[in-house]
CSV table of C-alpha atoms in Angstrom, one decimal:
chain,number,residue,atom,x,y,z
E,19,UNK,CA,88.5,97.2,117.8
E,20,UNK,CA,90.6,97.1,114.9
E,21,UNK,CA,87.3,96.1,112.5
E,22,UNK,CA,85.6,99.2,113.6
E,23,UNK,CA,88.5,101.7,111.7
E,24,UNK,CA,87.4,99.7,108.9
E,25,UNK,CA,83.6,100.0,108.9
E,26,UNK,CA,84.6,103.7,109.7
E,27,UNK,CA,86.3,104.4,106.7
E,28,UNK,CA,83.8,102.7,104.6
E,29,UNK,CA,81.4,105.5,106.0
E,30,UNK,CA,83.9,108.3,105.2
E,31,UNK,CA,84.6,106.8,101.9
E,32,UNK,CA,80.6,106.9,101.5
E,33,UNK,CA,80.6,109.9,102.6
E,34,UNK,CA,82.4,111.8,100.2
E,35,UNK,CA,81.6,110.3,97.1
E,36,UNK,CA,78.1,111.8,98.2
E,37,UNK,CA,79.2,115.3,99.2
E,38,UNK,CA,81.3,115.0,95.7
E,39,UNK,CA,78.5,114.3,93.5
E,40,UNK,CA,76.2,117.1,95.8
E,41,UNK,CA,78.7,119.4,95.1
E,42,UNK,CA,78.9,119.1,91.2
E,43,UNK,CA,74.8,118.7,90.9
E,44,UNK,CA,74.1,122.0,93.1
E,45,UNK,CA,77.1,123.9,93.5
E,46,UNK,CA,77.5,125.4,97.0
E,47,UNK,CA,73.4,126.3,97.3
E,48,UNK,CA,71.3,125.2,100.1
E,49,UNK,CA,68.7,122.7,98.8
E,50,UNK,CA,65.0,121.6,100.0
E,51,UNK,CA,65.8,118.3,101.9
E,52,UNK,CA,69.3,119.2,102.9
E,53,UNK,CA,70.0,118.8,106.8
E,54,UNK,CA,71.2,121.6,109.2
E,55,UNK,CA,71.2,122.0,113.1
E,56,UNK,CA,68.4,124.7,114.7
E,57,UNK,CA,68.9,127.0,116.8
E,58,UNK,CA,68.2,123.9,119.9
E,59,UNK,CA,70.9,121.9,117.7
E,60,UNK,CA,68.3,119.8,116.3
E,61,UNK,CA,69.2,118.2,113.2
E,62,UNK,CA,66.0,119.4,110.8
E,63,UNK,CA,65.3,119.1,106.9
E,64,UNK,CA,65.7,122.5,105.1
E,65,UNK,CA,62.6,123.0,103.4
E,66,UNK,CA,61.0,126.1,101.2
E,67,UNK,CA,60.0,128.4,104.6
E,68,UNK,CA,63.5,127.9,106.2
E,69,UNK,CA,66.0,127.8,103.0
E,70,UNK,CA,67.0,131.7,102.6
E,71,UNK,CA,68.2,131.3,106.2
E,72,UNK,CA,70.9,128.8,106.6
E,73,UNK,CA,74.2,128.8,103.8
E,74,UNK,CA,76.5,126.1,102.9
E,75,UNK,CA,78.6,126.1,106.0
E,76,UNK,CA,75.1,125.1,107.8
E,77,UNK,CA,74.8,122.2,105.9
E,78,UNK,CA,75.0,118.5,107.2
E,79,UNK,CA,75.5,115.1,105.1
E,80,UNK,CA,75.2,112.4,107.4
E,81,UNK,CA,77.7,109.1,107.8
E,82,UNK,CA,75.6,106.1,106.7
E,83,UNK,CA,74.9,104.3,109.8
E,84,UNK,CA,71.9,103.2,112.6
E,85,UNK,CA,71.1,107.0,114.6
E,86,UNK,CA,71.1,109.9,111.7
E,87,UNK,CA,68.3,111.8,110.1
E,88,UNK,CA,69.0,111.2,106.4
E,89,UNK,CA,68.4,114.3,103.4
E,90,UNK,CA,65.3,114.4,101.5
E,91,UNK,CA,66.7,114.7,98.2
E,92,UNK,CA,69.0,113.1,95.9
E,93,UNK,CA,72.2,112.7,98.5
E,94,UNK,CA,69.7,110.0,100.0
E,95,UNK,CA,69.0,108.1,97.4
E,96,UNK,CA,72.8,108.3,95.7
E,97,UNK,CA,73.9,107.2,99.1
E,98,UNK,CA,71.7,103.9,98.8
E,99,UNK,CA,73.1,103.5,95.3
E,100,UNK,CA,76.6,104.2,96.9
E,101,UNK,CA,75.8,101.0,99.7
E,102,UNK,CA,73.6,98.5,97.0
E,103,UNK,CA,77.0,98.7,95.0
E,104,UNK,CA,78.5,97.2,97.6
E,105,UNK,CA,75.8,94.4,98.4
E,106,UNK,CA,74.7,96.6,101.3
E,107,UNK,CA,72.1,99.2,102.2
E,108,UNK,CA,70.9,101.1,105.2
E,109,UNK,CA,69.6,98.5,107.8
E,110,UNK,CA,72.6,96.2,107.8
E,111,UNK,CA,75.4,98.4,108.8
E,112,UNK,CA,76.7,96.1,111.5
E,113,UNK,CA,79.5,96.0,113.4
E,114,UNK,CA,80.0,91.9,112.6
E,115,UNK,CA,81.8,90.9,116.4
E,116,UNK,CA,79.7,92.9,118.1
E,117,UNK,CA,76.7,92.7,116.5
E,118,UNK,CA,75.8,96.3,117.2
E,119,UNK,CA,74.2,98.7,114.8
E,120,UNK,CA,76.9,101.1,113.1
E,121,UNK,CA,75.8,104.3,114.2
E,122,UNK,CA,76.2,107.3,112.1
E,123,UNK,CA,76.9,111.0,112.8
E,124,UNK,CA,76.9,114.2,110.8
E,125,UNK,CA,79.9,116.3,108.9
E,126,UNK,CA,79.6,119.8,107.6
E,127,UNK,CA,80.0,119.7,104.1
E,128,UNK,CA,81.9,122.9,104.2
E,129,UNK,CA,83.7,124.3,107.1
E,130,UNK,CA,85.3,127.6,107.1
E,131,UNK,CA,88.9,128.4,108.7
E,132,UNK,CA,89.3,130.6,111.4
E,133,UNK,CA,92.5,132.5,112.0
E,134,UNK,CA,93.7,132.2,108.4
E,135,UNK,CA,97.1,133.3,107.9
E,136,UNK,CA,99.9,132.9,105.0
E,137,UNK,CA,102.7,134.1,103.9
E,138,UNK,CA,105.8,133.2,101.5
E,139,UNK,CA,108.6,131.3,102.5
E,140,UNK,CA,112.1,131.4,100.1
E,141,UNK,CA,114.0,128.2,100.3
E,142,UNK,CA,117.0,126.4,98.3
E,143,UNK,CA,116.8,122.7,99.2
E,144,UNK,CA,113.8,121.1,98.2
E,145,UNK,CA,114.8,118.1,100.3
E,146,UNK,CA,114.7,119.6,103.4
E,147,UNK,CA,111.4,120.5,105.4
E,148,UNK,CA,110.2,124.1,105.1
E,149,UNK,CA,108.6,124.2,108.7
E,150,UNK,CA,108.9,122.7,112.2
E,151,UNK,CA,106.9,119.3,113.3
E,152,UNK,CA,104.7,119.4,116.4
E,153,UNK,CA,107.4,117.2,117.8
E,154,UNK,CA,110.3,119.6,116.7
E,155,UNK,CA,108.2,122.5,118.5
E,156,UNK,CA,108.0,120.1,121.7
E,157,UNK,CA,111.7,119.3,121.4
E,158,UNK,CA,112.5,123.1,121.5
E,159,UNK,CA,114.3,123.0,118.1
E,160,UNK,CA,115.1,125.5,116.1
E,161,UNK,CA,113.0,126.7,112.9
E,162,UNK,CA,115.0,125.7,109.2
E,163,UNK,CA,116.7,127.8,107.9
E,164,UNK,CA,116.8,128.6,104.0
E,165,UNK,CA,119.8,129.7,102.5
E,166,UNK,CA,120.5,130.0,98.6
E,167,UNK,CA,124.0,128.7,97.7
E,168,UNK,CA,124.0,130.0,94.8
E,169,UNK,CA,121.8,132.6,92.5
E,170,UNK,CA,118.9,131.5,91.0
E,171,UNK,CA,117.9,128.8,92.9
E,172,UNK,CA,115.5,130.5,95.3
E,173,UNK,CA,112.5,128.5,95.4
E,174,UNK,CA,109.3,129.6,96.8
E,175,UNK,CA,106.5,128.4,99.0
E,176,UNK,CA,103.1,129.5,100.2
E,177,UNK,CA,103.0,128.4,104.1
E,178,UNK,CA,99.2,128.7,105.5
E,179,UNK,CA,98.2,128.6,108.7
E,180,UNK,CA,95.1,128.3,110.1
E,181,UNK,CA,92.2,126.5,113.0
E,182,UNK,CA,89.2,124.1,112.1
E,183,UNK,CA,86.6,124.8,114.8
């Protein structure tokens, strides 16, 4: 359903104006009230016996929506600001033709790559594309090649690489 990308997007968009305003209150610190999984997945509040043991990249900020655990501090309360700005709040996140509660889920507020690589790619023409598409690599074409025509115009480019778990 077509509405649903909307209402979807909303949540994102709520989302990350609270992870943004977390993030310039506290930095990159675990805080009392924030959510992480257990070691039985469990989404739990952080609280004063448990907060030396988890880090950023353990840290959870829920979608607004019908099935999540919300925080115990301030990311709570800015996200109902964040909805009553918008004439909504918590308990009437519907999906409108199916009258179905919107359900939420959780992000990491921080996620670390794995299998980081870069390196530096020279180039002449910055109209032309630097690396292949996924389509070019299933169409067996050939990487671009970057030749300078003439001296001094070498550009440069950092090309990363690198796997979201």
């Amino acid at each position: 359903n077509q509405l649903l990308l909307y209402q979807h997007a909303y949540q994102a968009y709520v989302w990350n104006k609270v992870v943004s305003k977390r993030i310039n209150r506290y930095g990159t610190c675990v805080i009392e009230g924030d959510l992480v999984r257990n070691l039985g997945n469990n989404v739990v509040h952080v609280d004063d016996s448990n907060l030396d043991s988890f880090a950023i990249e353990d840290v959870l900020v829920p979608l607004p929506g019908d099935d999540v655990k919300f925080p115990n501090n301030n990311c709570y309360q800015w996200m109902l600001e964040i909805l009553h700005e918008d004439k909504l709040n918590i308990n009437n996140l519907r999906c409108r033709d199916c009258d179905k509660p919107l359900a939420g889920d959780y992000r990491k507020i921080i996620v670390k790559p794995h299998y980081l690589q870069w390196s530096i790619v020279t180039y002449s023409d910055a109209t032309q594309p630097l690396l292949l598409t996924d389509l070019d690599i299933m169409e067996n074409r050939q990487p671009p090649t970057h030749k300078s025509d003439h001296e001094g115009d070498v550009l440069s480019a950092v090309k990363v690489e690198f796997s979201l778990p």
